[in-house]
mmCIF file of C-alpha atoms (C1' of nucleotides) in Angstrom:
data_model
loop_
_atom_site.group_PDB
_atom_site.id
_atom_site.type_symbol
_atom_site.label_atom_id
_atom_site.label_comp_id
_atom_site.label_asym_id
_atom_site.label_seq_id
_atom_site.Cartn_x
_atom_site.Cartn_y
_atom_site.Cartn_z
ATOM 1 C CA MET A 1 77.556 85.565 68.468
ATOM 2 C CA PRO A 2 77.225 86.659 72.536
ATOM 3 C CA ASP A 3 73.994 87.773 74.196
ATOM 4 C CA LEU A 4 71.833 89.415 71.511
ATOM 5 C CA LEU A 5 69.782 89.648 74.846
ATOM 6 C CA HIS A 6 71.780 92.357 76.201
ATOM 7 C CA GLY A 7 72.050 95.286 73.223
ATOM 8 C CA ASP A 8 71.487 98.293 74.768
ATOM 9 C CA GLU A 9 73.644 97.031 77.474
ATOM 10 C CA ASN A 10 76.165 96.153 75.560
ATOM 11 C CA GLU A 11 76.098 99.634 73.515
ATOM 12 C CA ALA A 12 76.402 100.799 76.871
ATOM 13 C CA ALA A 13 79.508 99.373 77.920
ATOM 14 C CA VAL A 14 80.667 100.590 73.891
ATOM 15 C CA ASN A 15 79.998 103.332 74.584
ATOM 16 C CA SER A 16 82.069 103.249 77.163
ATOM 17 C CA LEU A 17 84.980 101.851 76.729
ATOM 18 C CA ARG A 18 85.366 103.858 74.202
ATOM 19 C CA SER A 19 85.912 107.056 75.805
ATOM 20 C CA ALA A 20 87.267 104.977 78.940
ATOM 21 C CA VAL A 21 89.714 103.691 77.445
ATOM 22 C CA MET A 22 90.814 107.004 75.056
ATOM 23 C CA ARG A 23 91.092 109.054 78.530
ATOM 24 C CA LEU A 24 92.870 106.487 79.692
ATOM 25 C CA GLY A 25 95.674 106.323 76.932
ATOM 26 C CA ARG A 26 96.195 109.965 77.288
ATOM 27 C CA ARG A 27 96.603 109.823 81.335
ATOM 28 C CA LEU A 28 99.189 106.705 80.630
ATOM 29 C CA LYS A 29 101.324 108.951 77.731
ATOM 30 C CA HIS A 30 101.788 111.437 80.714
ATOM 31 C CA GLN A 31 102.066 109.057 82.891
ATOM 32 C CA ARG A 32 105.304 107.315 81.169
ATOM 33 C CA VAL A 33 108.088 104.855 83.762
ATOM 34 C CA ASP A 34 110.966 106.203 82.138
ATOM 35 C CA GLU A 35 110.889 109.999 80.658
ATOM 36 C CA SER A 36 112.466 109.413 76.693
ATOM 37 C CA LEU A 37 110.622 106.321 76.100
ATOM 38 C CA SER A 38 107.561 106.554 74.289
ATOM 39 C CA PRO A 39 104.618 104.403 75.547
ATOM 40 C CA THR A 40 104.112 102.073 72.476
ATOM 41 C CA GLU A 41 108.482 101.994 72.380
ATOM 42 C CA MET A 42 107.854 100.274 76.415
ATOM 43 C CA SER A 43 105.101 97.974 74.985
ATOM 44 C CA VAL A 44 107.366 96.578 72.598
ATOM 45 C CA LEU A 45 109.892 95.945 75.336
ATOM 46 C CA GLY A 46 107.314 93.925 77.045
ATOM 47 C CA THR A 47 106.061 91.746 74.023
ATOM 48 C CA LEU A 48 110.285 90.986 73.361
ATOM 49 C CA ALA A 49 110.144 89.882 77.833
ATOM 50 C CA ARG A 50 106.889 87.253 76.723
ATOM 51 C CA CYS A 51 107.406 86.408 73.596
ATOM 52 C CA GLY A 52 111.594 86.387 73.164
ATOM 53 C CA SER A 53 112.098 87.046 70.167
ATOM 54 C CA ALA A 54 110.668 88.293 66.943
ATOM 55 C CA THR A 55 110.415 90.067 63.695
ATOM 56 C CA PRO A 56 110.400 93.164 62.597
ATOM 57 C CA GLY A 57 107.189 92.968 61.008
ATOM 58 C CA GLU A 58 105.489 90.340 63.795
ATOM 59 C CA LEU A 59 106.412 93.055 65.813
ATOM 60 C CA ALA A 60 103.993 96.417 64.117
ATOM 61 C CA ARG A 61 101.323 93.425 63.507
ATOM 62 C CA LYS A 62 101.461 92.977 68.033
ATOM 63 C CA GLU A 63 101.591 96.567 68.111
ATOM 64 C CA HIS A 64 98.752 97.638 64.895
ATOM 65 C CA VAL A 65 101.218 99.406 63.392
ATOM 66 C CA GLN A 66 102.059 100.164 60.492
ATOM 67 C CA PRO A 67 105.849 98.420 59.882
ATOM 68 C CA PRO A 68 107.334 101.415 59.437
ATOM 69 C CA SER A 69 106.777 102.730 62.256
ATOM 70 C CA MET A 70 107.814 100.113 63.322
ATOM 71 C CA THR A 71 111.042 100.408 61.657
ATOM 72 C CA ARG A 72 111.249 103.550 63.444
ATOM 73 C CA ILE A 73 110.527 101.752 67.009
ATOM 74 C CA VAL A 74 112.949 99.088 66.732
ATOM 75 C CA ALA A 75 115.806 102.231 65.986
ATOM 76 C CA LEU A 76 115.079 104.389 68.238
ATOM 77 C CA LEU A 77 116.024 101.405 71.045
ATOM 78 C CA GLU A 78 117.917 100.049 68.866
ATOM 79 C CA ALA A 79 120.135 103.104 69.441
ATOM 80 C CA LYS A 80 119.705 103.611 73.807
ATOM 81 C CA GLY A 81 121.214 99.906 73.561
ATOM 82 C CA LEU A 82 117.838 97.325 74.624
ATOM 83 C CA VAL A 83 117.629 96.050 71.763
ATOM 84 C CA ARG A 84 119.901 93.894 69.880
ATOM 85 C CA LEU A 85 118.650 92.986 65.983
ATOM 86 C CA GLU A 86 120.187 90.464 64.186
ATOM 87 C CA PRO A 87 119.986 89.061 60.799
ATOM 88 C CA HIS A 88 117.365 86.123 60.281
ATOM 89 C CA PRO A 89 118.331 82.343 60.120
ATOM 90 C CA ASP A 90 117.039 81.675 56.870
ATOM 91 C CA ASP A 91 115.460 84.585 55.473
ATOM 92 C CA ARG A 92 117.004 87.265 54.586
ATOM 93 C CA ARG A 93 115.137 90.045 54.081
ATOM 94 C CA GLN A 94 113.663 90.387 57.278
ATOM 95 C CA LYS A 95 115.552 90.827 60.998
ATOM 96 C CA VAL A 96 114.993 88.677 64.730
ATOM 97 C CA VAL A 97 114.638 92.153 67.079
ATOM 98 C CA SER A 98 115.772 90.240 70.605
ATOM 99 C CA GLN A 99 115.968 92.624 74.015
ATOM 100 C CA THR A 100 119.319 93.301 75.932
ATOM 101 C CA GLU A 101 120.485 92.961 79.179
ATOM 102 C CA ARG A 102 119.891 96.013 79.753
ATOM 103 C CA ALA A 103 116.564 96.047 78.594
ATOM 104 C CA GLU A 104 115.158 93.954 81.029
ATOM 105 C CA ALA A 105 116.990 95.471 84.062
ATOM 106 C CA MET A 106 115.316 98.610 83.223
ATOM 107 C CA LEU A 107 111.864 96.734 82.847
ATOM 108 C CA GLU A 108 112.293 94.957 85.943
ATOM 109 C CA GLU A 109 113.057 99.347 87.829
ATOM 110 C CA SER A 110 109.763 100.283 85.241
ATOM 111 C CA ARG A 111 107.608 97.269 87.236
ATOM 112 C CA ARG A 112 108.921 98.631 90.681
ATOM 113 C CA LYS A 113 107.698 102.172 89.897
ATOM 114 C CA ARG A 114 105.252 101.056 88.277
ATOM 115 C CA ASN A 115 104.468 100.217 91.822
ATOM 116 C CA VAL A 116 103.770 103.865 93.288
ATOM 117 C CA TRP A 117 101.701 104.363 90.363
ATOM 118 C CA LEU A 118 99.650 101.163 91.613
ATOM 119 C CA ALA A 119 99.701 102.194 95.592
ATOM 120 C CA SER A 120 97.980 105.674 94.248
ATOM 121 C CA LEU A 121 95.574 104.443 91.619
ATOM 122 C CA ALA A 122 94.511 101.832 95.161
ATOM 123 C CA GLU A 123 93.217 104.784 96.759
ATOM 124 C CA GLY A 124 90.798 105.019 94.368
ATOM 125 C CA LEU A 125 89.649 101.961 93.732
ATOM 126 C CA ASP A 126 87.702 98.672 95.840
ATOM 127 C CA ASP A 127 88.497 94.554 96.039
ATOM 128 C CA ASP A 128 85.633 94.807 93.547
ATOM 129 C CA GLU A 129 85.913 96.970 92.093
ATOM 130 C CA TRP A 130 90.422 95.757 91.876
ATOM 131 C CA ALA A 131 89.048 92.169 90.552
ATOM 132 C CA LYS A 132 86.649 93.174 88.063
ATOM 133 C CA LEU A 133 89.192 94.954 86.112
ATOM 134 C CA ARG A 134 92.096 92.204 86.354
ATOM 135 C CA ALA A 135 89.118 89.744 85.063
ATOM 136 C CA ALA A 136 89.114 92.010 82.225
ATOM 137 C CA ALA A 137 92.524 92.865 81.248
ATOM 138 C CA PRO A 138 92.989 89.001 79.104
ATOM 139 C CA VAL A 139 89.480 90.053 77.403
ATOM 140 C CA LEU A 140 90.595 94.041 76.980
ATOM 141 C CA GLU A 141 94.516 92.229 75.533
ATOM 142 C CA LYS A 142 91.812 89.280 73.141
ATOM 143 C CA LEU A 143 89.626 92.083 72.291
ATOM 144 C CA ALA A 144 93.522 94.451 71.249
ATOM 145 C CA HIS A 145 94.140 92.137 68.606
ATOM 146 C CA LEU A 146 90.593 91.347 67.161
ATOM 147 C CA MET B 1 93.412 100.533 100.297
ATOM 148 C CA PRO B 2 92.610 96.694 98.562
ATOM 149 C CA ASP B 3 93.827 94.094 97.938
ATOM 150 C CA LEU B 4 96.941 94.034 99.010
ATOM 151 C CA LEU B 5 97.172 90.702 98.825
ATOM 152 C CA HIS B 6 96.754 90.302 95.385
ATOM 153 C CA GLY B 7 100.452 92.928 94.904
ATOM 154 C CA ASP B 8 101.776 90.675 91.813
ATOM 155 C CA GLU B 9 98.246 90.077 90.526
ATOM 156 C CA ASN B 10 97.208 93.441 90.187
ATOM 157 C CA GLU B 11 100.273 94.709 88.779
ATOM 158 C CA ALA B 12 100.212 92.055 85.933
ATOM 159 C CA ALA B 13 96.341 93.523 85.558
ATOM 160 C CA VAL B 14 98.007 96.842 84.902
ATOM 161 C CA ASN B 15 101.103 96.148 82.718
ATOM 162 C CA SER B 16 98.495 93.889 80.787
ATOM 163 C CA LEU B 17 96.000 97.165 80.905
ATOM 164 C CA ARG B 18 98.061 99.296 79.402
ATOM 165 C CA SER B 19 98.927 97.568 76.645
ATOM 166 C CA ALA B 20 95.687 96.512 75.566
ATOM 167 C CA VAL B 21 94.618 100.392 76.209
ATOM 168 C CA MET B 22 96.698 101.814 73.807
ATOM 169 C CA ARG B 23 96.887 99.439 70.781
ATOM 170 C CA LEU B 24 92.818 99.049 71.021
ATOM 171 C CA GLY B 25 92.911 103.190 71.215
ATOM 172 C CA ARG B 26 94.916 102.729 68.188
ATOM 173 C CA ARG B 27 92.537 101.385 66.785
ATOM 174 C CA LEU B 28 89.923 102.587 67.688
ATOM 175 C CA LYS B 29 90.692 106.085 66.080
ATOM 176 C CA HIS B 30 90.477 104.383 62.746
ATOM 177 C CA GLN B 31 87.698 102.739 63.627
ATOM 178 C CA ARG B 32 86.007 105.995 64.230
ATOM 179 C CA VAL B 33 82.168 106.350 62.861
ATOM 180 C CA ASP B 34 82.121 109.342 61.440
ATOM 181 C CA GLU B 35 85.112 110.409 59.439
ATOM 182 C CA SER B 36 86.067 114.254 59.717
ATOM 183 C CA LEU B 37 84.561 113.628 64.006
ATOM 184 C CA SER B 38 88.451 113.218 65.928
ATOM 185 C CA PRO B 39 87.047 110.278 68.208
ATOM 186 C CA THR B 40 88.174 113.472 70.767
ATOM 187 C CA GLU B 41 86.260 115.208 69.505
ATOM 188 C CA MET B 42 83.359 112.152 69.315
ATOM 189 C CA SER B 43 84.135 112.792 72.691
ATOM 190 C CA VAL B 44 83.158 115.996 73.803
ATOM 191 C CA LEU B 45 80.004 114.926 71.876
ATOM 192 C CA GLY B 46 79.394 112.017 74.337
ATOM 193 C CA THR B 47 80.106 113.866 77.127
ATOM 194 C CA LEU B 48 77.822 116.577 76.372
ATOM 195 C CA ALA B 49 75.258 114.733 75.316
ATOM 196 C CA ARG B 50 75.592 113.311 79.254
ATOM 197 C CA CYS B 51 75.736 116.699 81.171
ATOM 198 C CA GLY B 52 73.970 118.814 79.116
ATOM 199 C CA SER B 53 76.297 121.408 79.245
ATOM 200 C CA ALA B 54 79.692 122.856 80.376
ATOM 201 C CA THR B 55 82.507 125.162 79.341
ATOM 202 C CA PRO B 56 85.255 124.218 77.851
ATOM 203 C CA GLY B 57 87.943 124.485 80.680
ATOM 204 C CA GLU B 58 85.285 121.860 82.599
ATOM 205 C CA LEU B 59 86.008 120.115 79.007
ATOM 206 C CA ALA B 60 89.230 119.913 79.369
ATOM 207 C CA ARG B 61 89.744 118.601 82.872
ATOM 208 C CA LYS B 62 87.174 115.591 81.907
ATOM 209 C CA GLU B 63 88.785 114.557 78.781
ATOM 210 C CA HIS B 64 92.202 114.880 80.068
ATOM 211 C CA VAL B 65 93.007 117.642 77.920
ATOM 212 C CA GLN B 66 95.196 121.077 78.489
ATOM 213 C CA PRO B 67 92.455 124.102 78.297
ATOM 214 C CA PRO B 68 94.627 125.028 74.656
ATOM 215 C CA SER B 69 93.645 121.692 73.060
ATOM 216 C CA MET B 70 89.648 121.850 73.845
ATOM 217 C CA THR B 71 89.189 125.631 72.181
ATOM 218 C CA ARG B 72 90.521 124.323 69.533
ATOM 219 C CA ILE B 73 88.143 121.018 69.510
ATOM 220 C CA VAL B 74 85.695 123.386 70.045
ATOM 221 C CA ALA B 75 85.671 125.439 67.795
ATOM 222 C CA LEU B 76 85.891 122.876 65.225
ATOM 223 C CA LEU B 77 82.648 121.523 66.403
ATOM 224 C CA GLU B 78 81.362 124.358 66.653
ATOM 225 C CA ALA B 79 82.531 125.345 62.772
ATOM 226 C CA LYS B 80 80.813 121.697 61.780
ATOM 227 C CA GLY B 81 77.742 123.588 63.002
ATOM 228 C CA LEU B 82 77.400 120.302 65.868
ATOM 229 C CA VAL B 83 78.093 123.208 69.265
ATOM 230 C CA ARG B 84 77.093 126.313 69.938
ATOM 231 C CA LEU B 85 78.668 128.341 72.571
ATOM 232 C CA GLU B 86 77.416 131.367 74.667
ATOM 233 C CA PRO B 87 78.458 133.429 76.901
ATOM 234 C CA HIS B 88 78.815 132.668 81.177
ATOM 235 C CA PRO B 89 76.160 134.159 82.771
ATOM 236 C CA ASP B 90 77.956 135.252 85.933
ATOM 237 C CA ASP B 91 81.394 135.105 84.458
ATOM 238 C CA ARG B 92 82.198 136.718 81.284
ATOM 239 C CA ARG B 93 85.242 135.228 80.748
ATOM 240 C CA GLN B 94 84.090 131.952 80.070
ATOM 241 C CA LYS B 95 81.993 130.473 77.924
ATOM 242 C CA VAL B 96 79.749 127.774 77.729
ATOM 243 C CA VAL B 97 79.350 124.747 74.968
ATOM 244 C CA SER B 98 75.888 123.009 74.733
ATOM 245 C CA GLN B 99 74.680 120.001 71.424
ATOM 246 C CA THR B 100 72.762 121.387 69.227
ATOM 247 C CA GLU B 101 70.020 119.299 67.472
ATOM 248 C CA ARG B 102 72.431 118.329 64.877
ATOM 249 C CA ALA B 103 74.551 116.435 66.879
ATOM 250 C CA GLU B 104 72.344 114.739 68.733
ATOM 251 C CA ALA B 105 70.951 113.525 65.442
ATOM 252 C CA MET B 106 74.632 112.550 64.186
ATOM 253 C CA LEU B 107 74.926 110.518 68.228
ATOM 254 C CA GLU B 108 72.037 108.621 67.214
ATOM 255 C CA GLU B 109 73.437 107.584 63.624
ATOM 256 C CA SER B 110 76.359 106.567 64.948
ATOM 257 C CA ARG B 111 75.158 104.891 67.381
ATOM 258 C CA ARG B 112 73.475 102.772 64.831
ATOM 259 C CA LYS B 113 77.041 102.445 63.251
ATOM 260 C CA ARG B 114 79.118 101.403 65.884
ATOM 261 C CA ASN B 115 76.195 98.910 66.619
ATOM 262 C CA VAL B 116 78.177 96.763 63.307
ATOM 263 C CA TRP B 117 81.625 97.577 64.817
ATOM 264 C CA LEU B 118 79.723 95.782 67.776
ATOM 265 C CA ALA B 119 78.832 93.010 66.089
ATOM 266 C CA SER B 120 81.374 91.587 64.092
ATOM 267 C CA LEU B 121 83.050 91.768 67.475
ATOM 268 C CA ALA B 122 81.277 90.618 69.338
ATOM 269 C CA GLU B 123 82.280 86.953 66.806
ATOM 270 C CA GLY B 124 84.729 86.764 69.090
ATOM 271 C CA LEU B 125 84.041 86.855 72.534
ATOM 272 C CA ASP B 126 81.304 84.763 74.560
ATOM 273 C CA ASP B 127 79.003 85.963 76.995
ATOM 274 C CA ASP B 128 81.330 85.798 80.213
ATOM 275 C CA GLU B 129 84.264 87.486 77.780
ATOM 276 C CA TRP B 130 81.452 90.342 77.381
ATOM 277 C CA ALA B 131 80.056 89.720 80.820
ATOM 278 C CA LYS B 132 83.521 91.136 81.834
ATOM 279 C CA LEU B 133 83.926 94.002 79.623
ATOM 280 C CA ARG B 134 80.440 94.860 81.039
ATOM 281 C CA ALA B 135 81.705 94.580 84.563
ATOM 282 C CA ALA B 136 84.840 96.612 83.629
ATOM 283 C CA ALA B 137 83.374 99.008 81.621
ATOM 284 C CA PRO B 138 82.688 101.614 84.217
ATOM 285 C CA VAL B 139 85.330 100.899 86.625
ATOM 286 C CA LEU B 140 87.351 102.511 83.035
ATOM 287 C CA GLU B 141 86.102 105.408 83.094
ATOM 288 C CA LYS B 142 86.487 106.491 87.018
ATOM 289 C CA LEU B 143 90.126 105.243 86.837
ATOM 290 C CA ALA B 144 90.363 107.759 83.915
ATOM 291 C CA HIS B 145 89.467 110.565 86.387
ATOM 292 C CA LEU B 146 90.969 109.135 88.589
ATOM 293 C "C1'" DG C 1 114.334 81.834 35.330
ATOM 294 C "C1'" DT C 2 111.003 85.038 35.896
ATOM 295 C "C1'" DA C 3 106.693 87.755 37.573
ATOM 296 C "C1'" DA C 4 104.302 88.264 41.679
ATOM 297 C "C1'" DC C 5 104.447 88.607 46.220
ATOM 298 C "C1'" DT C 6 106.991 89.949 51.363
ATOM 299 C "C1'" DC C 7 109.618 92.631 54.159
ATOM 300 C "C1'" DA C 8 112.370 95.993 55.351
ATOM 301 C "C1'" DT C 9 113.129 100.911 54.806
ATOM 302 C "C1'" DT C 10 113.708 105.663 53.236
ATOM 303 C "C1'" DA C 11 111.099 109.900 52.263
ATOM 304 C "C1'" DC C 12 107.128 113.165 52.851
ATOM 305 C "C1'" DC C 13 103.627 113.965 55.807
ATOM 306 C "C1'" DC C 14 99.367 114.995 58.944
ATOM 307 C "C1'" DA C 15 96.969 114.904 63.341
ATOM 308 C "C1'" DA C 16 97.239 116.238 68.226
ATOM 309 C "C1'" DT C 17 98.297 117.607 71.565
ATOM 310 C "C1'" DC C 18 101.966 120.321 74.729
ATOM 311 C "C1'" DT C 19 103.826 124.795 76.576
ATOM 312 C "C1'" DA C 20 103.811 129.322 76.403
ATOM 313 C "C1'" DA C 21 102.902 133.810 77.169
ATOM 314 C "C1'" DA C 22 98.874 136.856 75.467
ATOM 315 C "C1'" DT C 23 94.436 139.155 76.799
ATOM 316 C "C1'" DA C 24 90.535 139.335 79.245
ATOM 317 C "C1'" DC C 25 88.126 139.034 82.944
ATOM 318 C "C1'" DC C 26 87.026 138.872 88.657
ATOM 319 C "C1'" DA C 27 87.564 139.053 93.635
ATOM 320 C "C1'" DC C 28 89.221 141.290 96.752
ATOM 321 C "C1'" DC C 29 92.251 144.685 99.846
ATOM 322 C "C1'" DG C 30 93.375 148.231 101.162
ATOM 323 C "C1'" DC D 1 87.709 153.113 94.481
ATOM 324 C "C1'" DG D 2 92.260 151.318 92.459
ATOM 325 C "C1'" DG D 3 95.267 148.273 92.025
ATOM 326 C "C1'" DT D 4 97.469 143.285 92.249
ATOM 327 C "C1'" DG D 5 96.623 138.574 92.118
ATOM 328 C "C1'" DG D 6 94.337 135.302 90.267
ATOM 329 C "C1'" DT D 7 91.585 131.829 86.246
ATOM 330 C "C1'" DA D 8 89.859 130.921 81.870
ATOM 331 C "C1'" DT D 9 90.434 131.409 76.723
ATOM 332 C "C1'" DT D 10 93.707 131.800 72.932
ATOM 333 C "C1'" DT D 11 97.020 132.545 70.641
ATOM 334 C "C1'" DA D 12 101.832 131.464 68.354
ATOM 335 C "C1'" DG D 13 104.911 127.903 68.127
ATOM 336 C "C1'" DA D 14 106.932 123.406 68.658
ATOM 337 C "C1'" DT D 15 107.112 118.878 69.140
ATOM 338 C "C1'" DT D 16 105.386 113.967 68.313
ATOM 339 C "C1'" DG D 17 104.107 110.020 67.392
ATOM 340 C "C1'" DG D 18 102.014 107.431 63.646
ATOM 341 C "C1'" DG D 19 100.798 107.198 57.957
ATOM 342 C "C1'" DT D 20 100.993 106.774 53.056
ATOM 343 C "C1'" DA D 21 104.206 105.901 48.892
ATOM 344 C "C1'" DA D 22 107.631 104.520 46.871
ATOM 345 C "C1'" DT D 23 112.111 102.071 46.780
ATOM 346 C "C1'" DG D 24 115.171 98.162 47.058
ATOM 347 C "C1'" DA D 25 116.991 93.940 48.632
ATOM 348 C "C1'" DG D 26 115.231 88.473 49.558
ATOM 349 C "C1'" DT D 27 112.260 84.708 47.945
ATOM 350 C "C1'" DT D 28 108.062 82.150 45.524
ATOM 351 C "C1'" DA D 29 105.846 79.790 42.671
ATOM 352 C "C1'" DC D 30 105.213 78.857 37.792
#
DNA sequence: GTAACTCATTACCCAATCTAAATACCACCG
DNA sequence: CGGTGGTATTTAGATTGGGTAATGAGTTAC
């Protein structure tokens, strides 16, 4: 259990994280690098790129989305040719989702575009602030998974 | 313009911020301290608590929401008795939104509840991680406002 | 071998936000 | 003055992302 001595500071931080995360989330929604690809779809592709492949259920848990939503997302991605669905080797209830070469290319493209946005943000932040963000990023990821 | 030397690291951080912010956002949505009050409504109340009072347009800009959405939100808050609407002193197009005493009490209550959630999160993070979060919180806020 | 559980899906629904257009008002220029 | 262009808010309608409940197929445990 971390520093109970800093309760007030933590509380203030939680407040500010809450509102910042929400506003930033809305903003990110609009700044999607690829029109026609929702933020969650992007996120799923990112997860697949990192983890190789996964079942819809696993993806739903990772993204903190209900299974039916993930079914829909995967279906959309498949329709766009960004994802492949194969039967699970030893459980015929499950399926295995993996990204296609096309998704790989798209991610590369989107990475490039993201640099533009990054550059524009860079105008507003100094080195120190960036450093803090870099340090906090993994913690936020951990938090997102509780 | 900050450290171009760390371009790759920044890019990785941006990726990880993106997905973390989104997932955390979804999670926060469900963890609302007060049922019957949407995250954005909460955020507006927080803004009013900090800034005193503001016009709907100002609030919309601050929350990164379109004006019509803010109209709705303010109307809902007013219906719940958490916000007061008065005519703008020297521009009859505008209105001035300010929080009621009841909102003040509710924020206090919600602050208390938030501590419970905070405590449960604390189980999963160590001192160092919390420190990083605290350091990054203001930067995230700044980022949210670009 | 059946009962209980799990994964994915289908069908339906809801909440939050958006865009476009309407309304009321201000400010300036002739 | 009076009109013209711009701004604040609101109304109306559409979209979208996600959720819940119920179904079907498959697996596991007793």
